[in-house]
PDB file of C-alpha atoms in Angstrom:
ATOM      1  CA  MET I   1       0.374   0.097  -0.094  1.00 48.00           C
ATOM      2  CA  ALA I   2       1.423   3.452  -0.872  1.00 53.00           C
ATOM      3  CA  TYR I   3       2.180   6.040   1.896  1.00 61.00           C
ATOM      4  CA  GLY I   4      -1.178   7.973   3.028  1.00 58.00           C
ATOM      5  CA  ASN I   5      -3.612   4.949   1.662  1.00 61.00           C
ATOM      6  CA  GLU I   6      -3.622   3.080   4.591  1.00 59.00           C
ATOM      7  CA  PRO I   7      -7.299   2.791   6.310  1.00 59.00           C
ATOM      8  CA  ASP I   8      -8.048   5.376   9.655  1.00 59.00           C
ATOM      9  CA  PRO I   9      -8.663   3.236  12.701  1.00 59.00           C
ATOM     10  CA  THR I  10     -12.321   3.510  13.131  1.00 62.00           C
ATOM     11  CA  GLY I  11     -13.840   4.192  16.790  1.00 63.00           C
ATOM     12  CA  TRP I  12     -14.681   0.083  16.727  1.00 62.00           C
ATOM     13  CA  THR I  13     -10.871  -0.647  17.125  1.00 74.00           C
ATOM     14  CA  GLY I  14     -11.625   0.267  20.783  1.00 81.00           C
ATOM     15  CA  TRP I  15     -13.977  -3.007  21.283  1.00 84.00           C
ATOM     16  CA  VAL I  16     -11.139  -5.138  20.051  1.00 85.00           C
ATOM     17  CA  VAL I  17      -9.122  -3.836  22.609  1.00 88.00           C
ATOM     18  CA  PHE I  18     -11.485  -3.829  25.046  1.00 90.00           C
ATOM     19  CA  ALA I  19     -11.865  -8.158  24.058  1.00 90.00           C
ATOM     20  CA  SER I  20      -8.260  -8.410  24.437  1.00 92.00           C
ATOM     21  CA  PHE I  21      -7.977  -6.933  28.023  1.00 94.00           C
ATOM     22  CA  MET I  22     -11.339  -8.506  29.149  1.00 94.00           C
ATOM     23  CA  MET I  23      -9.794 -11.911  27.802  1.00 94.00           C
ATOM     24  CA  ILE I  24      -6.551 -11.247  29.895  1.00 96.00           C
ATOM     25  CA  LEU I  25      -8.377 -10.432  32.824  1.00 95.00           C
ATOM     26  CA  LEU I  26     -10.866 -13.783  32.249  1.00 93.00           C
ATOM     27  CA  GLY I  27      -7.764 -15.845  31.968  1.00 95.00           C
ATOM     28  CA  SER I  28      -6.247 -14.243  35.118  1.00 96.00           C
ATOM     29  CA  PHE I  29      -9.764 -14.966  37.058  1.00 92.00           C
ATOM     30  CA  GLN I  30     -10.397 -18.071  35.622  1.00 93.00           C
ATOM     31  CA  ALA I  31      -6.837 -19.186  36.486  1.00 95.00           C
ATOM     32  CA  ILE I  32      -7.378 -18.183  39.733  1.00 94.00           C
ATOM     33  CA  GLN I  33     -11.015 -20.171  39.899  1.00 90.00           C
ATOM     34  CA  GLY I  34      -8.939 -22.923  38.677  1.00 91.00           C
ATOM     35  CA  LEU I  35      -6.116 -22.982  41.639  1.00 95.00           C
ATOM     36  CA  VAL I  36      -8.628 -22.663  44.487  1.00 91.00           C
ATOM     37  CA  ALA I  37     -10.709 -25.452  42.824  1.00 86.00           C
ATOM     38  CA  LEU I  38      -7.713 -27.186  43.189  1.00 90.00           C
ATOM     39  CA  PHE I  39      -6.280 -26.556  46.253  1.00 91.00           C
ATOM     40  CA  ASP I  40      -9.442 -25.821  48.522  1.00 86.00           C
ATOM     41  CA  ASP I  41     -12.216 -28.162  47.762  1.00 74.00           C
ATOM     42  CA  GLY I  42     -14.398 -26.813  51.037  1.00 78.00           C
ATOM     43  CA  PHE I  43     -14.305 -23.233  49.091  1.00 78.00           C
ATOM     44  CA  TYR I  44     -17.332 -24.173  47.201  1.00 74.00           C
ATOM     45  CA  LEU I  45     -20.834 -24.877  49.169  1.00 67.00           C
ATOM     46  CA  VAL I  46     -22.410 -27.444  46.483  1.00 71.00           C
ATOM     47  CA  ARG I  47     -20.528 -31.079  46.435  1.00 72.00           C
ATOM     48  CA  GLU I  48     -19.935 -32.242  43.503  1.00 67.00           C
ATOM     49  CA  ASN I  49     -22.901 -34.297  42.935  1.00 68.00           C
ATOM     50  CA  GLY I  50     -24.702 -30.874  43.073  1.00 68.00           C
ATOM     51  CA  LEU I  51     -23.311 -29.292  39.632  1.00 71.00           C
ATOM     52  CA  VAL I  52     -24.316 -29.909  36.137  1.00 72.00           C
ATOM     53  CA  ILE I  53     -21.732 -32.117  35.084  1.00 76.00           C
ATOM     54  CA  ASP I  54     -20.877 -34.488  38.058  1.00 74.00           C
ATOM     55  CA  VAL I  55     -17.061 -34.322  38.532  1.00 78.00           C
ATOM     56  CA  ASP I  56     -15.036 -33.558  41.197  1.00 81.00           C
ATOM     57  CA  TYR I  57     -13.565 -30.044  41.645  1.00 78.00           C
ATOM     58  CA  ASN I  58      -9.789 -31.362  40.554  1.00 86.00           C
ATOM     59  CA  ALA I  59     -11.051 -31.758  37.304  1.00 86.00           C
ATOM     60  CA  TRP I  60     -12.881 -28.551  37.444  1.00 85.00           C
ATOM     61  CA  GLY I  61      -9.760 -26.942  38.512  1.00 88.00           C
ATOM     62  CA  THR I  62      -7.501 -28.273  35.901  1.00 94.00           C
ATOM     63  CA  VAL I  63     -10.344 -27.319  32.867  1.00 93.00           C
ATOM     64  CA  HIS I  64     -10.701 -23.711  34.707  1.00 92.00           C
ATOM     65  CA  LEU I  65      -6.827 -23.261  34.616  1.00 96.00           C
ATOM     66  CA  LEU I  66      -6.018 -24.489  31.014  1.00 96.00           C
ATOM     67  CA  LEU I  67      -8.599 -22.146  30.329  1.00 95.00           C
ATOM     68  CA  GLY I  68      -7.648 -19.296  32.171  1.00 95.00           C
ATOM     69  CA  VAL I  69      -3.871 -19.388  30.847  1.00 97.00           C
ATOM     70  CA  LEU I  70      -5.194 -20.283  27.159  1.00 96.00           C
ATOM     71  CA  LEU I  71      -7.396 -17.149  27.538  1.00 96.00           C
ATOM     72  CA  LEU I  72      -4.817 -14.880  28.871  1.00 95.00           C
ATOM     73  CA  LEU I  73      -2.337 -15.740  26.211  1.00 95.00           C
ATOM     74  CA  SER I  74      -5.128 -15.494  23.365  1.00 95.00           C
ATOM     75  CA  GLY I  75      -5.897 -12.152  24.664  1.00 94.00           C
ATOM     76  CA  ALA I  76      -2.051 -11.136  24.653  1.00 94.00           C
ATOM     77  CA  GLY I  77      -1.979 -12.155  21.103  1.00 94.00           C
ATOM     78  CA  VAL I  78      -5.327 -10.236  19.664  1.00 91.00           C
ATOM     79  CA  LEU I  79      -3.286  -7.010  20.913  1.00 88.00           C
ATOM     80  CA  THR I  80      -0.767  -7.469  18.351  1.00 87.00           C
ATOM     81  CA  GLY I  81      -3.906  -7.908  15.703  1.00 83.00           C
ATOM     82  CA  ASN I  82      -3.184 -11.605  14.989  1.00 86.00           C
ATOM     83  CA  LEU I  83      -6.024 -13.342  13.221  1.00 88.00           C
ATOM     84  CA  VAL I  84      -5.179 -17.040  14.545  1.00 92.00           C
ATOM     85  CA  ALA I  85      -4.959 -15.290  17.916  1.00 91.00           C
ATOM     86  CA  ARG I  86      -8.527 -13.993  17.460  1.00 92.00           C
ATOM     87  CA  THR I  87      -9.924 -16.820  16.219  1.00 94.00           C
ATOM     88  CA  VAL I  88      -8.848 -18.865  18.972  1.00 95.00           C
ATOM     89  CA  GLY I  89      -9.960 -16.443  21.529  1.00 94.00           C
ATOM     90  CA  VAL I  90     -13.408 -16.488  19.862  1.00 95.00           C
ATOM     91  CA  ILE I  91     -13.182 -20.521  20.555  1.00 97.00           C
ATOM     92  CA  LEU I  92     -11.826 -20.311  24.100  1.00 96.00           C
ATOM     93  CA  ALA I  93     -14.547 -17.822  24.705  1.00 96.00           C
ATOM     94  CA  GLY I  94     -17.214 -20.095  23.405  1.00 96.00           C
ATOM     95  CA  LEU I  95     -15.517 -22.614  25.399  1.00 96.00           C
ATOM     96  CA  SER I  96     -15.378 -20.474  28.459  1.00 94.00           C
ATOM     97  CA  ALA I  97     -18.969 -19.493  28.666  1.00 95.00           C
ATOM     98  CA  LEU I  98     -19.756 -23.452  28.422  1.00 94.00           C
ATOM     99  CA  ALA I  99     -17.677 -24.614  31.124  1.00 91.00           C
ATOM    100  CA  ASN I 100     -18.983 -21.377  33.257  1.00 90.00           C
ATOM    101  CA  MET I 101     -22.752 -22.926  32.399  1.00 91.00           C
ATOM    102  CA  ALA I 102     -21.552 -26.131  33.525  1.00 88.00           C
ATOM    103  CA  PHE I 103     -19.968 -24.789  37.034  1.00 82.00           C
ATOM    104  CA  ILE I 104     -23.147 -22.583  37.525  1.00 85.00           C
ATOM    105  CA  GLY I 105     -24.519 -24.861  40.428  1.00 80.00           C
ATOM    106  CA  ALA I 106     -21.143 -23.937  42.231  1.00 80.00           C
ATOM    107  CA  TYR I 107     -20.810 -20.392  41.818  1.00 81.00           C
ATOM    108  CA  PRO I 108     -24.073 -19.072  39.909  1.00 86.00           C
ATOM    109  CA  VAL I 109     -23.450 -15.292  40.299  1.00 91.00           C
ATOM    110  CA  TRP I 110     -19.749 -15.433  39.129  1.00 89.00           C
ATOM    111  CA  SER I 111     -20.907 -17.838  36.123  1.00 90.00           C
ATOM    112  CA  LEU I 112     -23.064 -15.731  35.110  1.00 95.00           C
ATOM    113  CA  LEU I 113     -21.103 -12.647  34.892  1.00 94.00           C
ATOM    114  CA  ILE I 114     -17.998 -14.829  33.391  1.00 94.00           C
ATOM    115  CA  ILE I 115     -20.546 -15.867  30.682  1.00 95.00           C
ATOM    116  CA  THR I 116     -21.817 -12.198  29.863  1.00 95.00           C
ATOM    117  CA  VAL I 117     -18.196 -10.900  29.529  1.00 94.00           C
ATOM    118  CA  ASP I 118     -17.606 -14.000  27.405  1.00 95.00           C
ATOM    119  CA  ILE I 119     -20.345 -12.743  25.195  1.00 96.00           C
ATOM    120  CA  LEU I 120     -18.977  -9.543  24.646  1.00 94.00           C
ATOM    121  CA  VAL I 121     -15.648 -10.617  23.939  1.00 94.00           C
ATOM    122  CA  ILE I 122     -17.241 -13.239  21.012  1.00 94.00           C
ATOM    123  CA  TYR I 123     -19.337 -10.314  19.531  1.00 92.00           C
ATOM    124  CA  ALA I 124     -16.139  -7.882  19.465  1.00 90.00           C
ATOM    125  CA  LEU I 125     -14.140 -10.046  18.418  1.00 91.00           C
ATOM    126  CA  THR I 126     -16.310 -11.156  15.344  1.00 90.00           C
ATOM    127  CA  VAL I 127     -17.912  -8.377  14.263  1.00 88.00           C
ATOM    128  CA  HIS I 128     -14.990  -5.535  15.117  1.00 74.00           C
ATOM    129  CA  GLY I 129     -11.802  -8.097  15.071  1.00 66.00           C
ATOM    130  CA  ARG I 130     -10.699  -7.038  11.889  1.00 66.00           C
ATOM    131  CA  GLU I 131     -10.267  -2.808  12.761  1.00 62.00           C
ATOM    132  CA  LEU I 132      -7.408  -3.541  14.943  1.00 58.00           C
ATOM    133  CA  ARG I 133      -5.476  -5.685  12.730  1.00 56.00           C
ATOM    134  CA  ASP I 134      -5.992  -2.760   9.690  1.00 53.00           C
ATOM    135  CA  SER I 135      -4.958   0.170  12.402  1.00 52.00           C
ATOM    136  CA  THR I 136      -1.365  -2.162  13.211  1.00 53.00           C
ATOM    137  CA  ARG I 137      -0.655  -2.297   9.961  1.00 52.00           C
TER     138      ARG I 137
END
């Protein structure tokens, strides 16, 4: 592209930056939630058989920890305008929403909050993700 012909960043670029920072925060929160489930079984008042999917908290802790680390890394990648990171971010946000829906019995308000933010992240990355890539060229 010739100098001066590059597209100007739109106001929607902020949505993608918001989504990437939310992914980093969500990843951190998911990892902490996973560590709590791994190391403090008594933290959650609901027994494992009261969850949507009847597995022990160690399994849930591992799932949340892995999702958290992957979300954190993907969020950092989205800030660079990387298409692969954006695609992975949409998939991980969807998996995070599903995992929190299955975990809703243990921590209902928190799970609903995370699901809501996951939906916002998916929206921002799918509808406005291209603007960030175009503005970083």
